[in-house]
């Protein structure tokens, strides 16, 4: 198992190109199950999670290849197997995105129910509620969701849950509704840019999805969808991570291939903390030459502050001159990074879904353990600013969602090395 050895102190400087979005690529790959003919995806990142989804697509009868320019070519050649087994789904929860497309296109799906997750309980009751509303019969058999239906029928569906909207739930129901008979209305739909990018791909294939990116999405069902070429949006969470890396190291980083309009809540928070964030044409430049100021933050569904940047922000707020309050409203238990940051000399008190971060003069390098994707990004940020050397173990967590992060950080002057065990 690889680990990262990080020596803190370097101020990150230079340009970095942000990869295509992981969280757009995963449901969009699943949506290719709806298509007749080939699809081509431009800027699909080369990540462990994307490779898991490709593996699942191949099990479900698709031919998938990546050409010399890194484009992913996907074409469904055989629809005989519609079973997404536990061994695949347990590696990546987003596999559940195959449920809607399989049901709509093949009238049958058997998908293992995703299990536990380090960031907290992640039920899929809203996904099932939406698919049942479209007419699916759904049973649980031996840990598998077994869904059957004739042609799905459009319906009015309220998809709000205890924590608000659901991103992949909206994606699943939206994909299923594209081939349903009649009109579907999804109320309390997730507004994330990844949902809008998925709708973009579906509409390029001939679907009729309106209102994606807003809480009310209307889908007029069509008979068939034809594969197309689609470019993925940039990864706003990777971008946010590098923006915080620039701020925490008092560096100056130019981010290329970003969508500033997807990052408003992040830019706002960084400016509150005292970082300078400027647009430079299509790029964003983030710099800082001072100690971060304290700030309170509550994670929310888009366009609020993303939960996937909560851990990275916490690493930054460890070095202020006072108290900051972080409230996690999406995954109340998403604080695995706290114990590891404490090992680096941070001062954080957790109380339920809230963490009170009292700033310290400095962090100290230490061996720490990655527990999940975004927690591991926070530990890297901590290591980049800590005195001495930090060893981040189990970096397979970070490889799930960041494309060659050590090369990108190295390219900005950061001292990070991947070491195999
Ligand atoms: C997506 O997960 C992202 N994953 C997550 O990013 C992200 O943290 C999350 O959205 C929230 O922004 C992908 O896009 C692949 P949700 P998703 O359904 O869709 C509850 C990362 O780091 N809920 O929007 O699974 C749920 O428990 C990952 O890249 C129900 O109660 O999240 C949570 O509290 C981690 N019932 C809240 O809603 C349901 O049926 C939001 O979850 C579904 C969800």
Tab-separated table of C-alpha atoms and ligand atoms in Angstrom:
chain	number	residue	atom	x	y	z
A	1	UNK	CA	0.000	0.000	0.000
A	2	UNK	CA	1.398	3.358	-1.053
A	3	UNK	CA	1.936	6.256	1.328
A	4	UNK	CA	2.889	9.899	0.908
A	5	UNK	CA	5.928	11.434	2.588
A	6	UNK	CA	5.406	15.183	2.877
A	7	UNK	CA	7.885	17.779	4.100
A	8	UNK	CA	6.094	20.962	5.067
A	9	UNK	CA	7.027	24.581	4.534
A	10	UNK	CA	7.037	25.167	0.779
A	11	UNK	CA	4.778	27.924	-0.554
A	12	UNK	CA	2.913	26.482	-3.543
A	13	UNK	CA	3.524	28.527	-6.693
A	14	UNK	CA	2.663	28.114	-10.367
A	15	UNK	CA	-0.137	26.712	-12.513
A	16	UNK	CA	-2.127	23.518	-12.183
A	17	UNK	CA	-4.691	22.065	-14.624
A	18	UNK	CA	-7.828	20.760	-12.947
A	19	UNK	CA	-9.041	17.375	-14.185
A	20	UNK	CA	-12.514	16.463	-15.393
A	21	UNK	CA	-15.099	15.912	-12.661
A	22	UNK	CA	-15.179	12.509	-10.936
A	23	UNK	CA	-18.723	13.069	-9.663
A	24	UNK	CA	-19.985	13.980	-13.135
A	25	UNK	CA	-18.144	11.118	-14.854
A	26	UNK	CA	-19.578	8.333	-12.667
A	27	UNK	CA	-23.323	8.889	-13.336
A	28	UNK	CA	-22.590	9.893	-16.951
A	29	UNK	CA	-20.842	6.589	-17.597
A	30	UNK	CA	-23.870	4.785	-16.141
A	31	UNK	CA	-26.107	6.847	-18.443
A	32	UNK	CA	-24.295	5.336	-21.445
A	33	UNK	CA	-26.280	2.167	-20.608
A	34	UNK	CA	-29.344	4.048	-21.940
A	35	UNK	CA	-27.733	4.703	-25.335
A	36	UNK	CA	-27.961	2.936	-28.656
A	37	UNK	CA	-24.542	3.205	-30.321
A	38	UNK	CA	-21.204	4.506	-29.046
A	39	UNK	CA	-20.503	7.459	-26.738
A	40	UNK	CA	-17.168	9.248	-26.366
A	41	UNK	CA	-16.211	11.109	-23.190
A	42	UNK	CA	-13.625	13.886	-23.306
A	43	UNK	CA	-11.712	14.752	-20.092
A	44	UNK	CA	-12.970	11.773	-18.074
A	45	UNK	CA	-10.337	11.614	-15.283
A	46	UNK	CA	-8.090	8.560	-14.865
A	47	UNK	CA	-9.033	7.703	-11.283
A	48	UNK	CA	-9.621	4.508	-9.291
A	49	UNK	CA	-13.355	5.254	-9.023
A	50	UNK	CA	-13.654	5.770	-12.783
A	51	UNK	CA	-11.833	2.480	-13.361
A	52	UNK	CA	-14.284	0.780	-10.980
A	53	UNK	CA	-17.206	2.217	-12.964
A	54	UNK	CA	-15.611	1.061	-16.239
A	55	UNK	CA	-15.230	-2.400	-14.714
A	56	UNK	CA	-18.929	-2.389	-13.805
A	57	UNK	CA	-19.916	-1.179	-17.286
A	58	UNK	CA	-17.955	-4.051	-18.851
A	59	UNK	CA	-19.712	-6.539	-16.559
A	60	UNK	CA	-23.019	-5.054	-17.768
A	61	UNK	CA	-22.097	-5.683	-21.413
A	62	UNK	CA	-20.348	-2.487	-22.508
A	63	UNK	CA	-17.142	-2.284	-24.502
A	64	UNK	CA	-14.952	0.458	-23.000
A	65	UNK	CA	-11.579	1.757	-24.216
A	66	UNK	CA	-9.434	4.844	-23.741
A	67	UNK	CA	-7.717	6.289	-26.808
A	68	UNK	CA	-4.315	7.992	-27.031
A	69	UNK	CA	-5.900	11.356	-26.286
A	70	UNK	CA	-7.422	9.978	-23.090
A	71	UNK	CA	-10.980	9.926	-24.419
A	72	UNK	CA	-13.195	7.131	-23.114
A	73	UNK	CA	-15.156	5.197	-25.751
A	74	UNK	CA	-18.211	3.322	-24.450
A	75	UNK	CA	-20.663	1.141	-26.378
A	76	UNK	CA	-23.126	-1.412	-25.010
A	77	UNK	CA	-22.717	-4.605	-27.039
A	78	UNK	CA	-24.620	-7.129	-24.935
A	79	UNK	CA	-27.601	-6.530	-22.655
A	80	UNK	CA	-27.870	-10.072	-21.285
A	81	UNK	CA	-26.329	-9.369	-17.851
A	82	UNK	CA	-28.013	-6.747	-15.641
A	83	UNK	CA	-26.450	-7.774	-12.326
A	84	UNK	CA	-24.101	-5.375	-10.505
A	85	UNK	CA	-22.571	-7.708	-7.909
A	86	UNK	CA	-21.669	-6.861	-4.294
A	87	UNK	CA	-17.978	-7.346	-4.999
A	88	UNK	CA	-18.106	-4.375	-7.426
A	89	UNK	CA	-20.650	-2.189	-5.605
A	90	UNK	CA	-18.830	-2.457	-2.241
A	91	UNK	CA	-15.761	-0.869	-3.866
A	92	UNK	CA	-17.742	2.132	-5.054
A	93	UNK	CA	-21.209	3.236	-3.905
A	94	UNK	CA	-21.831	5.228	-7.080
A	95	UNK	CA	-22.359	1.856	-8.813
A	96	UNK	CA	-25.952	2.272	-7.608
A	97	UNK	CA	-26.302	4.721	-10.516
A	98	UNK	CA	-26.680	1.747	-12.853
A	99	UNK	CA	-30.087	0.970	-11.328
A	100	UNK	CA	-32.132	3.650	-13.129
A	101	UNK	CA	-30.612	3.168	-16.625
A	102	UNK	CA	-30.828	-0.663	-16.452
A	103	UNK	CA	-34.457	-0.509	-15.327
A	104	UNK	CA	-35.424	1.999	-18.038
A	105	UNK	CA	-33.556	0.312	-20.900
A	106	UNK	CA	-33.684	-3.397	-19.974
A	107	UNK	CA	-36.779	-3.442	-17.728
A	108	UNK	CA	-34.767	-5.400	-15.124
A	109	UNK	CA	-31.897	-4.637	-12.765
A	110	UNK	CA	-30.161	-6.501	-9.944
A	111	UNK	CA	-27.798	-4.184	-8.052
A	112	UNK	CA	-26.156	-4.961	-4.739
A	113	UNK	CA	-27.312	-2.655	-1.961
A	114	UNK	CA	-24.350	-0.409	-1.051
A	115	UNK	CA	-23.003	-1.144	2.456
A	116	UNK	CA	-21.514	1.079	5.157
A	117	UNK	CA	-19.313	4.116	4.480
A	118	UNK	CA	-16.580	5.882	6.497
A	119	UNK	CA	-18.327	9.247	6.172
A	120	UNK	CA	-21.588	8.079	7.731
A	121	UNK	CA	-24.894	6.359	6.979
A	122	UNK	CA	-25.792	6.686	3.315
A	123	UNK	CA	-29.205	5.099	2.656
A	124	UNK	CA	-30.703	4.965	-0.871
A	125	UNK	CA	-34.372	5.058	0.156
A	126	UNK	CA	-34.978	8.166	-1.974
A	127	UNK	CA	-33.586	6.429	-5.080
A	128	UNK	CA	-35.986	3.531	-4.529
A	129	UNK	CA	-38.899	5.852	-3.722
A	130	UNK	CA	-38.369	7.655	-7.056
A	131	UNK	CA	-38.031	4.483	-9.134
A	132	UNK	CA	-41.112	2.955	-7.507
A	133	UNK	CA	-43.041	6.130	-8.380
A	134	UNK	CA	-42.115	5.482	-12.032
A	135	UNK	CA	-43.731	2.054	-11.743
A	136	UNK	CA	-40.862	-0.245	-10.778
A	137	UNK	CA	-41.409	-3.250	-8.510
A	138	UNK	CA	-38.475	-3.401	-6.139
A	139	UNK	CA	-37.483	-6.170	-3.732
A	140	UNK	CA	-34.416	-6.838	-1.607
A	141	UNK	CA	-33.011	-10.352	-2.175
A	142	UNK	CA	-29.835	-11.562	-0.508
A	143	UNK	CA	-28.497	-8.022	-0.212
A	144	UNK	CA	-29.369	-7.230	-3.814
A	145	UNK	CA	-31.969	-4.723	-5.012
A	146	UNK	CA	-34.052	-6.525	-7.635
A	147	UNK	CA	-36.086	-4.135	-9.771
A	148	UNK	CA	-38.531	-5.056	-12.516
A	149	UNK	CA	-40.890	-3.007	-14.666
A	150	UNK	CA	-42.703	-2.805	-18.002
A	151	UNK	CA	-42.116	0.524	-19.721
A	152	UNK	CA	-41.733	3.053	-16.889
A	153	UNK	CA	-44.459	5.694	-16.572
A	154	UNK	CA	-43.845	9.387	-15.881
A	155	UNK	CA	-44.831	10.689	-12.420
A	156	UNK	CA	-44.604	13.660	-10.044
A	157	UNK	CA	-41.934	12.833	-7.445
A	158	UNK	CA	-40.822	14.733	-4.325
A	159	UNK	CA	-37.216	13.641	-3.783
A	160	UNK	CA	-36.374	15.588	-0.640
A	161	UNK	CA	-34.964	13.732	2.400
A	162	UNK	CA	-33.889	14.518	5.975
A	163	UNK	CA	-30.716	16.229	4.689
A	164	UNK	CA	-32.366	17.878	1.688
A	165	UNK	CA	-31.882	16.744	-1.883
A	166	UNK	CA	-29.932	13.705	-3.054
A	167	UNK	CA	-27.369	14.018	-5.875
A	168	UNK	CA	-27.162	10.431	-7.116
A	169	UNK	CA	-30.848	9.886	-6.287
A	170	UNK	CA	-31.751	12.748	-8.620
A	171	UNK	CA	-29.390	11.300	-11.239
A	172	UNK	CA	-30.904	7.795	-10.989
A	173	UNK	CA	-34.521	8.956	-11.284
A	174	UNK	CA	-33.721	11.499	-14.001
A	175	UNK	CA	-31.951	8.840	-16.107
A	176	UNK	CA	-34.821	6.363	-15.664
A	177	UNK	CA	-37.431	8.982	-16.603
A	178	UNK	CA	-35.770	9.764	-19.963
A	179	UNK	CA	-37.181	6.532	-21.484
A	180	UNK	CA	-40.432	6.488	-19.495
A	181	UNK	CA	-43.834	7.042	-21.014
A	182	UNK	CA	-45.009	10.625	-20.491
A	183	UNK	CA	-43.814	13.404	-18.227
A	184	UNK	CA	-41.910	13.177	-14.958
A	185	UNK	CA	-41.483	16.063	-12.521
A	186	UNK	CA	-38.795	15.814	-9.844
A	187	UNK	CA	-39.342	18.282	-6.994
A	188	UNK	CA	-36.523	19.022	-4.534
A	189	UNK	CA	-34.045	17.782	-7.132
A	190	UNK	CA	-30.323	18.228	-6.392
A	191	UNK	CA	-28.912	21.338	-8.119
A	192	UNK	CA	-25.276	20.224	-8.238
A	193	UNK	CA	-23.374	21.059	-11.472
A	194	UNK	CA	-22.744	17.338	-11.897
A	195	UNK	CA	-26.522	16.776	-12.209
A	196	UNK	CA	-26.719	19.513	-14.849
A	197	UNK	CA	-23.776	17.992	-16.743
A	198	UNK	CA	-25.542	14.612	-16.730
A	199	UNK	CA	-28.713	16.247	-18.092
A	200	UNK	CA	-26.553	17.901	-20.764
A	201	UNK	CA	-25.272	14.498	-21.922
A	202	UNK	CA	-28.796	13.012	-21.835
A	203	UNK	CA	-30.187	15.886	-23.929
A	204	UNK	CA	-27.293	15.610	-26.406
A	205	UNK	CA	-28.416	11.957	-26.831
A	206	UNK	CA	-31.985	13.065	-27.613
A	207	UNK	CA	-33.569	13.214	-24.163
A	208	UNK	CA	-35.917	16.017	-23.088
A	209	UNK	CA	-34.772	17.140	-19.649
A	210	UNK	CA	-35.568	20.694	-18.563
A	211	UNK	CA	-34.644	22.547	-15.393
A	212	UNK	CA	-31.558	20.500	-14.407
A	213	UNK	CA	-29.492	22.528	-11.959
A	214	UNK	CA	-32.689	23.822	-10.317
A	215	UNK	CA	-34.895	22.141	-7.662
A	216	UNK	CA	-37.625	21.345	-10.244
A	217	UNK	CA	-36.641	19.061	-13.121
A	218	UNK	CA	-39.136	18.108	-15.847
A	219	UNK	CA	-38.472	15.125	-18.136
A	220	UNK	CA	-40.577	14.256	-21.190
A	221	UNK	CA	-39.964	10.568	-21.944
A	222	UNK	CA	-38.669	9.560	-25.406
A	223	UNK	CA	-38.438	6.214	-27.271
A	224	UNK	CA	-34.666	5.945	-27.585
A	225	UNK	CA	-31.348	7.706	-26.991
A	226	UNK	CA	-28.346	7.707	-29.356
A	227	UNK	CA	-24.719	7.797	-28.154
A	228	UNK	CA	-22.792	11.082	-28.598
A	229	UNK	CA	-19.466	12.752	-27.787
A	230	UNK	CA	-19.541	14.660	-24.484
A	231	UNK	CA	-16.961	16.796	-22.635
A	232	UNK	CA	-16.986	16.521	-18.826
A	233	UNK	CA	-17.109	19.620	-16.629
A	234	UNK	CA	-13.998	20.385	-14.515
A	235	UNK	CA	-13.816	18.912	-10.994
A	236	UNK	CA	-14.913	21.685	-8.614
A	237	UNK	CA	-13.872	19.684	-5.537
A	238	UNK	CA	-10.349	19.130	-6.862
A	239	UNK	CA	-10.278	22.848	-7.712
A	240	UNK	CA	-11.425	23.747	-4.184
A	241	UNK	CA	-8.747	21.492	-2.714
A	242	UNK	CA	-5.977	23.248	-4.672
A	243	UNK	CA	-7.414	26.679	-3.797
A	244	UNK	CA	-7.138	25.759	-0.099
A	245	UNK	CA	-3.638	24.370	-0.644
A	246	UNK	CA	-2.609	27.741	-2.073
A	247	UNK	CA	-4.146	29.579	0.897
A	248	UNK	CA	-2.766	27.301	3.643
A	249	UNK	CA	0.812	27.484	2.251
A	250	UNK	CA	0.643	31.257	1.640
A	251	UNK	CA	1.366	30.527	-1.980
A	252	UNK	CA	0.120	31.760	-5.342
A	253	UNK	CA	-1.557	29.214	-7.607
A	254	UNK	CA	-3.205	29.644	-10.995
A	255	UNK	CA	-5.936	27.060	-11.606
A	256	UNK	CA	-6.633	26.227	-15.233
A	257	UNK	CA	-9.694	24.389	-16.559
A	258	UNK	CA	-12.036	25.633	-13.815
A	259	UNK	CA	-15.634	26.872	-13.717
A	260	UNK	CA	-15.604	29.842	-11.294
A	261	UNK	CA	-19.429	29.875	-11.353
A	262	UNK	CA	-19.362	26.403	-9.692
A	263	UNK	CA	-17.140	27.678	-6.868
A	264	UNK	CA	-18.939	30.765	-5.533
A	265	UNK	CA	-19.414	29.463	-1.968
A	266	UNK	CA	-15.769	28.353	-1.843
A	267	UNK	CA	-14.440	31.672	-3.176
A	268	UNK	CA	-16.621	33.526	-0.662
A	269	UNK	CA	-15.276	31.480	2.255
A	270	UNK	CA	-11.636	31.860	1.154
A	271	UNK	CA	-12.040	35.634	0.886
A	272	UNK	CA	-13.552	35.696	4.389
A	273	UNK	CA	-10.439	33.916	5.628
A	274	UNK	CA	-8.237	36.521	3.949
A	275	UNK	CA	-7.074	34.767	0.808
A	276	UNK	CA	-7.050	36.673	-2.480
A	277	UNK	CA	-9.057	35.013	-5.254
A	278	UNK	CA	-8.990	36.623	-8.689
A	279	UNK	CA	-10.296	35.607	-12.097
A	280	UNK	CA	-7.747	35.719	-14.898
A	281	UNK	CA	-9.660	34.977	-18.047
A	282	UNK	CA	-10.884	31.375	-17.764
A	283	UNK	CA	-8.465	30.732	-14.915
A	284	UNK	CA	-8.589	31.492	-11.176
A	285	UNK	CA	-5.586	32.755	-9.217
A	286	UNK	CA	-5.513	32.132	-5.467
A	287	UNK	CA	-2.883	33.698	-3.225
A	288	UNK	CA	-2.326	34.490	0.399
A	289	UNK	CA	0.420	36.202	2.350
A	290	UNK	CA	-1.088	36.189	5.785
A	291	UNK	CA	-2.349	34.041	8.621
A	292	UNK	CA	-5.868	32.766	7.859
A	293	UNK	CA	-8.677	34.543	9.731
A	294	UNK	CA	-11.309	32.537	11.624
A	295	UNK	CA	-14.566	31.653	9.876
A	296	UNK	CA	-17.694	29.658	10.641
A	297	UNK	CA	-19.112	27.341	7.984
A	298	UNK	CA	-22.116	25.069	7.538
A	299	UNK	CA	-22.091	22.499	4.772
A	300	UNK	CA	-25.154	22.530	2.512
A	301	UNK	CA	-26.409	21.139	-0.779
A	302	UNK	CA	-25.224	23.126	-3.824
A	303	UNK	CA	-24.915	26.127	-4.189
A	304	UNK	CA	-24.048	26.117	-0.469
A	305	UNK	CA	-20.583	25.203	0.880
A	306	UNK	CA	-19.831	21.622	-0.231
A	307	UNK	CA	-19.423	18.863	2.347
A	308	UNK	CA	-16.632	17.449	0.115
A	309	UNK	CA	-14.458	20.472	1.043
A	310	UNK	CA	-15.269	20.513	4.779
A	311	UNK	CA	-12.177	18.509	5.830
A	312	UNK	CA	-9.818	20.579	3.664
A	313	UNK	CA	-11.242	23.805	5.109
A	314	UNK	CA	-10.771	22.421	8.623
A	315	UNK	CA	-7.050	21.886	7.938
A	316	UNK	CA	-6.815	25.545	6.912
A	317	UNK	CA	-8.742	26.790	9.961
A	318	UNK	CA	-6.348	24.940	12.288
A	319	UNK	CA	-3.892	27.841	11.842
A	320	UNK	CA	-6.041	30.882	12.671
A	321	UNK	CA	-5.779	33.149	15.736
A	322	UNK	CA	-9.105	32.144	17.239
A	323	UNK	CA	-12.157	29.848	17.101
A	324	UNK	CA	-14.005	28.666	14.011
A	325	UNK	CA	-17.182	26.581	14.067
A	326	UNK	CA	-17.759	23.946	11.382
A	327	UNK	CA	-21.252	22.414	11.158
A	328	UNK	CA	-21.654	19.334	8.961
A	329	UNK	CA	-25.284	19.320	7.760
A	330	UNK	CA	-24.994	16.647	5.034
A	331	UNK	CA	-23.056	13.837	6.790
A	332	UNK	CA	-23.214	14.604	10.526
A	333	UNK	CA	-20.532	12.002	11.283
A	334	UNK	CA	-18.044	13.147	8.605
A	335	UNK	CA	-15.191	13.932	10.990
A	336	UNK	CA	-12.745	11.033	10.628
A	337	UNK	CA	-10.001	13.577	9.847
A	338	UNK	CA	-10.295	15.249	13.271
A	339	UNK	CA	-8.371	12.598	15.220
A	340	UNK	CA	-5.573	12.625	12.646
A	341	UNK	CA	-5.276	16.431	12.657
A	342	UNK	CA	-5.113	16.269	16.463
A	343	UNK	CA	-2.102	13.971	16.021
A	344	UNK	CA	-0.485	16.881	14.138
A	345	UNK	CA	-1.035	19.244	17.059
A	346	UNK	CA	-4.375	20.761	16.021
A	347	UNK	CA	-6.902	21.852	18.672
A	348	UNK	CA	-10.382	20.663	17.653
A	349	UNK	CA	-13.399	19.782	19.816
A	350	UNK	CA	-16.181	17.750	18.219
A	351	UNK	CA	-19.758	17.993	19.529
A	352	UNK	CA	-22.257	16.050	17.457
A	353	UNK	CA	-22.370	17.465	13.882
A	354	UNK	CA	-20.215	20.426	14.916
A	355	UNK	CA	-16.483	20.897	15.360
A	356	UNK	CA	-14.950	23.884	17.161
A	357	UNK	CA	-11.502	24.557	15.726
A	358	UNK	CA	-9.233	26.640	17.961
A	359	UNK	CA	-6.301	27.943	15.958
A	360	UNK	CA	-2.746	26.916	16.884
A	361	UNK	CA	0.578	28.572	16.013
A	362	UNK	CA	1.697	25.577	13.956
A	363	UNK	CA	1.077	21.967	12.993
A	364	UNK	CA	3.772	19.343	13.513
A	365	UNK	CA	4.542	16.559	11.063
A	366	UNK	CA	3.442	13.034	12.139
A	367	UNK	CA	2.424	9.657	10.698
A	368	UNK	CA	-1.326	9.829	10.004
A	369	UNK	CA	-3.962	7.519	8.537
A	370	UNK	CA	-6.259	8.359	5.631
A	371	UNK	CA	-9.822	7.128	6.264
A	372	UNK	CA	-11.727	8.429	3.255
A	373	UNK	CA	-11.182	10.436	0.089
A	374	UNK	CA	-11.623	14.010	1.339
A	375	UNK	CA	-10.192	13.370	4.814
A	376	UNK	CA	-6.974	12.264	3.125
A	377	UNK	CA	-6.865	15.500	1.110
A	378	UNK	CA	-7.077	17.430	4.403
A	379	UNK	CA	-4.137	15.465	5.814
A	380	UNK	CA	-2.055	16.332	2.748
A	381	UNK	CA	-2.863	20.038	3.251
A	382	UNK	CA	-1.902	19.690	6.920
A	383	UNK	CA	1.364	18.003	5.929
A	384	UNK	CA	2.208	20.759	3.393
A	385	UNK	CA	2.117	23.413	6.129
A	386	UNK	CA	3.343	21.378	9.123
A	387	UNK	CA	6.821	21.649	10.609
A	388	UNK	CA	8.762	18.521	9.761
A	389	UNK	CA	7.677	15.383	7.940
A	390	UNK	CA	4.195	13.876	7.675
A	391	UNK	CA	3.508	10.355	6.456
A	392	UNK	CA	0.015	9.833	5.071
A	393	UNK	CA	-0.827	6.121	5.019
A	394	UNK	CA	-3.466	4.346	2.883
A	395	UNK	CA	-3.330	6.834	0.024
A	396	UNK	CA	-5.490	4.487	-2.030
A	397	UNK	CA	-8.290	6.580	-0.576
A	398	UNK	CA	-6.993	9.679	-2.341
A	399	UNK	CA	-6.330	7.889	-5.624
A	400	UNK	CA	-10.056	7.320	-5.810
A	401	UNK	CA	-10.737	10.993	-6.469
A	402	UNK	CA	-7.519	12.883	-7.314
A	403	UNK	CA	-5.585	12.294	-10.550
A	404	UNK	CA	-1.834	11.998	-9.727
A	405	UNK	CA	-2.110	14.564	-6.907
A	406	UNK	CA	1.533	14.222	-5.862
A	407	UNK	CA	2.701	15.221	-9.363
A	408	UNK	CA	0.416	18.247	-9.398
A	409	UNK	CA	1.571	19.369	-5.931
A	410	UNK	CA	5.211	18.655	-6.877
A	411	UNK	CA	4.701	20.804	-9.989
A	412	UNK	CA	3.757	23.682	-7.664
A	413	UNK	CA	6.914	23.241	-5.573
A	414	UNK	CA	5.408	21.131	-2.779
A	415	UNK	CA	7.605	18.421	-1.208
A	416	UNK	CA	5.567	15.234	-1.502
A	417	UNK	CA	6.702	11.762	-2.471
A	418	UNK	CA	4.737	8.577	-3.108
A	419	UNK	CA	6.402	5.562	-1.503
A	420	UNK	CA	5.253	1.997	-2.150
A	421	UNK	CA	5.352	-0.500	0.748
B	1	LIG	C1	-22.789	12.641	-3.877
B	1	LIG	O1	-23.075	11.470	-3.111
B	1	LIG	C2	-21.262	12.668	-4.044
B	1	LIG	N1	-20.819	11.450	-4.692
B	1	LIG	C3	-20.588	12.775	-2.675
B	1	LIG	O2	-19.186	12.953	-2.896
B	1	LIG	C4	-21.092	14.012	-1.965
B	1	LIG	O3	-20.561	14.045	-0.660
B	1	LIG	C5	-22.633	13.982	-1.886
B	1	LIG	O4	-23.203	13.831	-3.190
B	1	LIG	C6	-23.203	15.249	-1.278
B	1	LIG	O5	-22.793	16.355	-1.980
B	1	LIG	C7	-20.920	11.345	-6.042
B	1	LIG	O6	-21.426	12.209	-6.727
B	1	LIG	C8	-20.375	10.109	-6.661
B	1	LIG	P1	-26.566	12.389	-1.514
B	1	LIG	P2	-24.588	10.959	-2.934
B	1	LIG	O7	-27.496	11.316	-1.957
B	1	LIG	O8	-25.377	11.284	-4.137
B	1	LIG	C9	-28.977	11.387	2.468
B	1	LIG	C10	-16.877	12.526	-2.742
B	1	LIG	O9	-16.128	12.825	-1.799
B	1	LIG	N2	-29.742	10.430	1.617
B	1	LIG	O10	-26.730	13.722	-2.125
B	1	LIG	O11	-24.504	9.547	-2.487
B	1	LIG	C11	-27.525	10.958	2.613
B	1	LIG	O12	-27.345	10.013	3.620
B	1	LIG	C12	-18.279	11.935	-2.455
B	1	LIG	O13	-16.594	12.713	-3.939
B	1	LIG	C13	-30.847	9.797	2.144
B	1	LIG	O14	-31.199	9.995	3.310
B	1	LIG	O15	-25.063	11.881	-1.719
B	1	LIG	C14	-26.842	12.285	2.888
B	1	LIG	O16	-26.942	12.580	4.236
B	1	LIG	C15	-18.449	11.526	-1.025
B	1	LIG	N3	-31.518	8.925	1.339
B	1	LIG	C16	-27.658	13.274	2.069
B	1	LIG	O17	-28.912	12.648	1.815
B	1	LIG	C17	-31.151	8.687	0.029
B	1	LIG	O18	-31.783	7.884	-0.667
B	1	LIG	C18	-27.022	13.664	0.735
B	1	LIG	O19	-26.633	12.484	0.076
B	1	LIG	C19	-30.040	9.369	-0.483
B	1	LIG	C20	-29.344	10.236	0.331
